[in-house]
Short mmCIF file of C-alpha atoms and ligand atoms in Angstrom, two decimals:
data_model
loop_
_atom_site.label_atom_id
_atom_site.label_comp_id
_atom_site.label_asym_id
_atom_site.label_seq_id
_atom_site.Cartn_x
_atom_site.Cartn_y
_atom_site.Cartn_z
CA MET A 11 3.52 6.71 -33.32
CA ASN A 12 0.89 9.35 -32.57
CA CYS A 13 1.10 12.31 -30.21
CA ASP A 14 -0.44 10.43 -27.27
CA ASP A 15 2.17 7.68 -27.53
CA SER A 16 4.94 10.17 -28.01
CA ARG A 17 3.93 12.03 -24.81
CA ILE A 18 3.90 8.74 -22.87
CA TYR A 19 7.37 7.86 -24.09
CA LEU A 20 8.81 11.36 -23.98
CA LEU A 21 10.11 11.36 -20.40
CA ALA A 22 11.64 7.91 -20.78
CA TYR A 23 13.16 9.12 -24.05
CA LEU A 24 14.71 12.16 -22.36
CA ASP A 25 16.07 9.89 -19.62
CA ASP A 26 17.64 7.55 -22.19
CA GLU A 27 15.54 4.70 -20.90
CA LEU A 28 14.18 3.50 -24.23
CA ASP A 29 15.74 0.89 -26.43
CA VAL A 30 17.12 1.92 -29.81
CA ALA A 31 14.01 1.06 -31.80
CA GLU A 32 11.66 2.95 -29.46
CA SER A 33 14.05 5.88 -29.29
CA LEU A 34 14.06 6.09 -33.05
CA ARG A 35 10.27 6.01 -33.18
CA VAL A 36 10.07 8.89 -30.73
CA GLN A 37 12.78 10.80 -32.59
CA LYS A 38 10.98 10.30 -35.85
CA HIS A 39 7.72 11.57 -34.39
CA LEU A 40 9.45 14.59 -32.82
CA SER A 41 11.07 15.53 -36.09
CA GLY A 42 7.67 15.70 -37.74
CA CYS A 43 5.54 17.16 -34.94
CA GLY A 44 5.90 20.72 -33.73
CA ASP A 45 3.56 20.24 -30.76
CA CYS A 46 5.54 17.35 -29.34
CA ARG A 47 8.80 19.18 -30.02
CA GLN A 48 7.43 22.05 -28.01
CA ALA A 49 6.54 19.64 -25.17
CA GLN A 50 10.08 18.29 -25.34
CA GLY A 51 11.46 21.84 -25.14
CA GLU A 52 9.29 22.57 -22.12
CA HIS A 53 10.50 19.44 -20.31
CA LEU A 54 14.11 20.34 -21.02
CA ALA A 55 13.58 23.93 -19.89
CA LEU A 56 11.88 22.74 -16.70
CA ARG A 57 14.74 20.35 -16.02
CA SER A 58 17.43 22.94 -16.34
CA ALA A 59 15.39 25.41 -14.28
CA LEU A 60 15.04 22.82 -11.50
CA ARG A 61 18.81 22.43 -11.35
CA ASP A 62 19.15 26.05 -10.24
CA PRO A 63 20.73 25.90 -6.73
CA ALA A 64 18.86 29.07 -5.82
CA LEU A 65 15.73 26.91 -5.65
CA TYR A 66 16.90 25.11 -2.53
CA ALA A 67 15.00 26.34 0.49
CA ARG A 68 14.98 24.99 3.99
CA PRO A 69 11.51 25.05 5.54
CA SER A 70 11.29 26.47 9.01
CA ALA A 71 10.46 24.15 11.89
CA ASP A 72 6.89 25.32 12.24
CA PHE A 73 6.25 25.23 8.49
CA SER A 74 5.66 21.49 8.44
CA LYS A 75 3.48 21.81 11.54
CA ARG A 76 1.36 24.39 9.75
CA ILE A 77 1.05 22.17 6.67
CA GLU A 78 0.04 19.20 8.80
CA ALA A 79 -2.60 21.29 10.54
CA VAL A 80 -4.01 22.50 7.23
CA VAL A 81 -4.08 18.98 5.78
CA ARG A 82 -5.70 17.57 8.89
CA ARG A 83 -8.36 20.26 8.86
CA ALA A 84 -9.01 19.70 5.14
CA ALA A 85 -9.32 15.95 5.67
CA LYS A 86 -11.80 16.54 8.48
CA ASP A 87 -13.88 18.97 6.40
CA GLU A 88 -13.84 16.59 3.48
CA ALA A 89 -14.96 13.71 5.66
CA ARG A 90 -17.74 15.77 7.16
CA SER A 91 -18.99 17.21 3.88
CA LYS A 92 -19.33 14.26 1.58
CA ARG A 93 -17.71 11.18 3.05
CA PRO A 94 -16.35 9.97 -0.29
CA SER A 95 -15.74 6.29 -0.79
CA TRP A 96 -11.96 6.54 -0.67
CA PHE A 97 -12.42 7.57 2.92
CA GLU A 98 -13.46 4.02 3.65
CA TRP A 99 -10.18 2.80 2.31
CA LEU A 100 -8.26 4.87 4.79
CA ARG A 101 -9.44 2.91 7.77
CA PRO A 102 -8.18 1.70 10.12
CA GLY A 103 -6.55 4.74 11.49
CA PRO A 104 -6.49 8.49 11.63
CA PHE A 105 -2.72 8.36 11.13
CA LEU A 106 -3.24 7.55 7.48
CA TRP A 107 -5.32 10.61 6.76
CA ALA A 108 -2.57 13.14 6.70
CA PRO A 109 -0.22 11.39 4.24
CA ALA A 110 -3.11 10.29 2.04
CA ALA A 111 -4.58 13.77 1.94
CA ALA A 112 -1.12 15.17 1.31
CA ALA A 113 -0.69 12.72 -1.56
CA LEU A 114 -3.98 13.88 -3.04
CA VAL A 115 -2.84 17.49 -2.75
CA VAL A 116 0.39 16.65 -4.54
CA VAL A 117 -1.47 14.84 -7.29
CA ALA A 118 -3.89 17.70 -7.73
CA THR A 119 -0.95 20.09 -7.95
CA LEU A 120 0.84 18.05 -10.55
CA GLY A 121 -2.38 18.11 -12.50
CA ALA A 122 -0.85 16.37 -15.46
CA LEU A 123 -1.85 12.94 -14.24
CA LEU A 124 -4.64 10.91 -15.75
CA VAL A 125 -8.13 12.24 -15.94
CA MET A 126 -10.47 9.40 -15.22
CA ASN A 127 -13.72 10.91 -14.21
CA ARG A 128 -15.72 7.78 -14.17
CA LEU A 129 -13.68 5.97 -11.56
CA ARG A 130 -15.51 6.67 -8.40
CA SER A 131 -12.93 8.02 -6.04
CA SER A 132 -9.66 9.85 -5.93
CA HIS A 133 -8.07 6.85 -4.30
CA GLN A 134 -9.19 4.63 -7.14
CA GLN A 135 -7.80 7.15 -9.58
CA LEU A 136 -4.45 6.95 -7.82
CA ILE A 137 -4.49 3.17 -8.08
CA ALA A 138 -5.57 3.37 -11.72
CA SER A 139 -2.63 5.60 -12.56
CA ASP A 140 -0.34 3.22 -10.63
CA VAL A 141 -1.51 0.14 -12.54
CA LEU A 142 -1.43 1.98 -15.86
CA ALA A 143 2.11 3.16 -15.14
CA GLY A 144 3.02 -0.41 -14.14
CA HIS A 145 1.56 -1.77 -17.35
CA ILE A 146 3.38 0.75 -19.54
CA ARG A 147 6.63 0.27 -17.61
CA SER A 148 6.39 -3.50 -18.06
CA LEU A 149 6.16 -3.05 -21.82
CA GLN A 150 8.83 -0.35 -22.08
CA ALA A 151 11.48 -1.84 -19.88
CA ASN A 152 11.05 -5.34 -21.26
CA HIS A 153 10.04 -6.45 -17.81
CA LEU A 154 6.69 -8.01 -18.51
CA ILE A 155 7.26 -11.25 -16.63
CA ASP A 156 9.47 -12.48 -13.78
CA VAL A 157 8.32 -16.07 -14.16
CA PRO A 158 7.65 -16.94 -17.79
CA SER A 159 5.38 -19.96 -17.93
CA SER A 160 2.09 -21.04 -19.42
CA ASP A 161 1.65 -23.48 -16.55
CA ARG A 162 -0.39 -22.22 -13.63
CA HIS A 163 1.32 -24.83 -11.44
CA THR A 164 4.60 -23.03 -12.06
CA VAL A 165 3.32 -19.49 -11.84
CA LYS A 166 1.25 -19.80 -8.68
CA PRO A 167 3.97 -21.30 -6.42
CA TRP A 168 6.47 -18.74 -7.70
CA PHE A 169 4.67 -16.07 -5.70
CA GLN A 170 5.11 -18.07 -2.49
CA GLY A 171 7.56 -16.32 -0.20
CA ARG A 172 7.51 -13.26 -2.41
CA LEU A 173 4.06 -12.09 -1.32
CA ASP A 174 2.07 -12.47 1.88
CA PHE A 175 -0.87 -13.86 -0.09
CA SER A 176 -1.40 -16.52 -2.72
CA PRO A 177 -2.93 -15.12 -5.90
CA PRO A 178 -5.34 -17.31 -7.86
CA VAL A 179 -3.85 -18.16 -11.27
CA PRO A 180 -6.67 -19.66 -13.31
CA ASP A 181 -6.00 -21.50 -16.56
CA LEU A 182 -8.22 -19.76 -19.10
CA SER A 183 -6.60 -21.22 -22.20
CA GLU A 184 -9.82 -22.90 -23.28
CA LEU A 185 -11.44 -19.49 -23.41
CA GLY A 186 -8.62 -18.18 -25.60
CA TRP A 187 -6.52 -16.48 -22.94
CA THR A 188 -2.93 -17.68 -22.99
CA LEU A 189 -1.15 -17.53 -19.66
CA VAL A 190 2.38 -16.24 -20.27
CA GLY A 191 3.61 -15.73 -16.73
CA GLY A 192 3.62 -13.58 -13.65
CA ARG A 193 5.60 -10.84 -11.98
CA LEU A 194 5.72 -8.69 -8.89
CA ASP A 195 4.77 -5.05 -9.08
CA TYR A 196 4.16 -2.27 -6.61
CA VAL A 197 0.78 -0.55 -6.44
CA ASP A 198 -0.83 1.69 -3.86
CA GLY A 199 2.16 1.37 -1.60
CA ARG A 200 2.26 -2.42 -1.50
CA PRO A 201 3.72 -5.33 -3.47
CA VAL A 202 1.10 -6.97 -5.67
CA ALA A 203 0.84 -9.96 -8.00
CA VAL A 204 0.56 -9.48 -11.73
CA ILE A 205 -0.66 -12.36 -13.87
CA VAL A 206 0.05 -11.83 -17.55
CA TYR A 207 -2.21 -13.24 -20.25
CA GLN A 208 -2.03 -12.80 -23.99
CA ARG A 209 -4.53 -12.78 -26.81
CA ARG A 210 -3.54 -12.08 -30.40
CA MET A 211 -0.22 -10.52 -29.34
CA HIS A 212 -1.95 -8.16 -26.91
CA ASN A 213 -0.53 -8.29 -23.40
CA ILE A 214 -3.00 -8.19 -20.57
CA ASN A 215 -1.74 -7.36 -17.09
CA VAL A 216 -3.97 -8.58 -14.26
CA PHE A 217 -2.96 -6.84 -11.03
CA LEU A 218 -4.36 -8.36 -7.87
CA TRP A 219 -4.02 -8.21 -4.12
CA PRO A 220 -6.22 -9.07 -1.13
CA ASN A 221 -9.39 -7.05 -0.82
CA HIS A 222 -9.75 -5.79 2.72
CA GLY A 223 -12.72 -3.60 1.86
CA SER A 224 -16.24 -4.55 0.91
CA THR A 225 -17.04 -6.83 -2.00
CA ASP A 226 -18.31 -4.99 -5.06
CA ASP A 227 -17.86 -7.13 -8.10
CA ALA A 228 -19.53 -4.78 -10.56
CA ILE A 229 -16.83 -4.31 -13.20
CA ARG A 230 -15.88 -0.68 -13.80
CA GLN A 231 -14.20 0.27 -17.05
CA GLU A 232 -12.07 3.24 -17.96
CA GLU A 233 -10.07 4.26 -20.95
CA ALA A 234 -6.87 6.19 -20.41
CA GLN A 235 -4.12 7.02 -22.86
CA GLY A 236 -5.35 4.39 -25.28
CA TYR A 237 -5.48 1.61 -22.67
CA GLN A 238 -8.48 -0.09 -21.14
CA ILE A 239 -8.57 -0.39 -17.38
CA LEU A 240 -11.07 -2.70 -15.66
CA HIS A 241 -11.56 -2.96 -11.95
CA TRP A 242 -13.69 -4.84 -9.43
CA ASN A 243 -13.46 -5.89 -5.81
CA GLY A 244 -13.95 -9.62 -5.44
CA ALA A 245 -14.73 -11.38 -2.18
CA GLU A 246 -11.04 -12.16 -1.68
CA MET A 247 -9.04 -10.14 -4.17
CA THR A 248 -9.08 -6.68 -5.67
CA TYR A 249 -8.57 -6.86 -9.42
CA TRP A 250 -7.22 -4.32 -11.90
CA VAL A 251 -6.89 -5.39 -15.53
CA VAL A 252 -4.96 -3.25 -18.04
CA SER A 253 -4.44 -3.78 -21.74
CA ASP A 254 -4.64 -2.19 -25.16
CA LEU A 255 -7.02 -4.98 -26.18
CA ASN A 256 -10.57 -3.90 -26.89
CA ASN A 257 -13.06 -3.35 -24.18
CA ALA A 258 -15.54 -6.11 -25.09
CA GLU A 259 -12.95 -8.88 -25.01
CA LEU A 260 -11.45 -7.60 -21.78
CA LEU A 261 -14.87 -7.67 -20.23
CA GLU A 262 -15.03 -11.37 -21.16
CA LEU A 263 -11.71 -11.94 -19.44
CA ALA A 264 -12.85 -10.02 -16.36
CA ARG A 265 -16.00 -12.13 -16.13
CA ALA A 266 -13.93 -15.31 -16.49
CA LEU A 267 -11.55 -14.19 -13.75
CA ARG A 268 -14.42 -13.16 -11.53
CA GLY A 269 -15.81 -16.68 -11.80
CA HIS A 270 -12.65 -18.13 -10.22
ZN1 ZN B 29 3.08 14.80 -31.78
#
């Protein structure tokens, strides 16, 4: 385990959410790495500091009004100044601006989230961190698949009644992609389908949901925390593919999926 892995697992480790083997790997890394031990110490210090009852504060009634006004003004300025592409996603309705802008403020404040400069918009970065978190969670919590099956005729109907759309589940076995199943996940505030493929023991999570925006099937690639993230907007579905498999092979998979 290297430092990057150890930082990913650290919070789950501190919450006792890892299985014994993973816990031991983290422990072993911590015992040999001063930097990560320091990070662990900081998390623990932060935790105990946050338990201090003196931190509780009740906001006054007009405080939230002031915040809303500031956020609304910022959203307006932002829209006027550069009209970024995530703005498009926020249609149809001005009511969505405030919470979305507030979410962006929160994310910026946390600061520790992923840095993915090449993804085009803040909204896409939020989704990318959602799908990456979903991918990592599925591996950590042993919750990779809800419906284990290599048969697309089993996987596809399983989503019926669980989602308000029917995800395409192509059989790509002839191209060397083994279908292992599907599961539900939650991304960008909505339930989504995840189709899981494997190649040489690498798990590939394909997140998809209906694309209500414009079609843009140029495949964008990002690397974050050792994982590859691929994304495109098909005519019907929005796709996000995450795996630790190499970039070139994932691009093959993305092209195969795009063709379906
Ligand atoms: Zn380390």
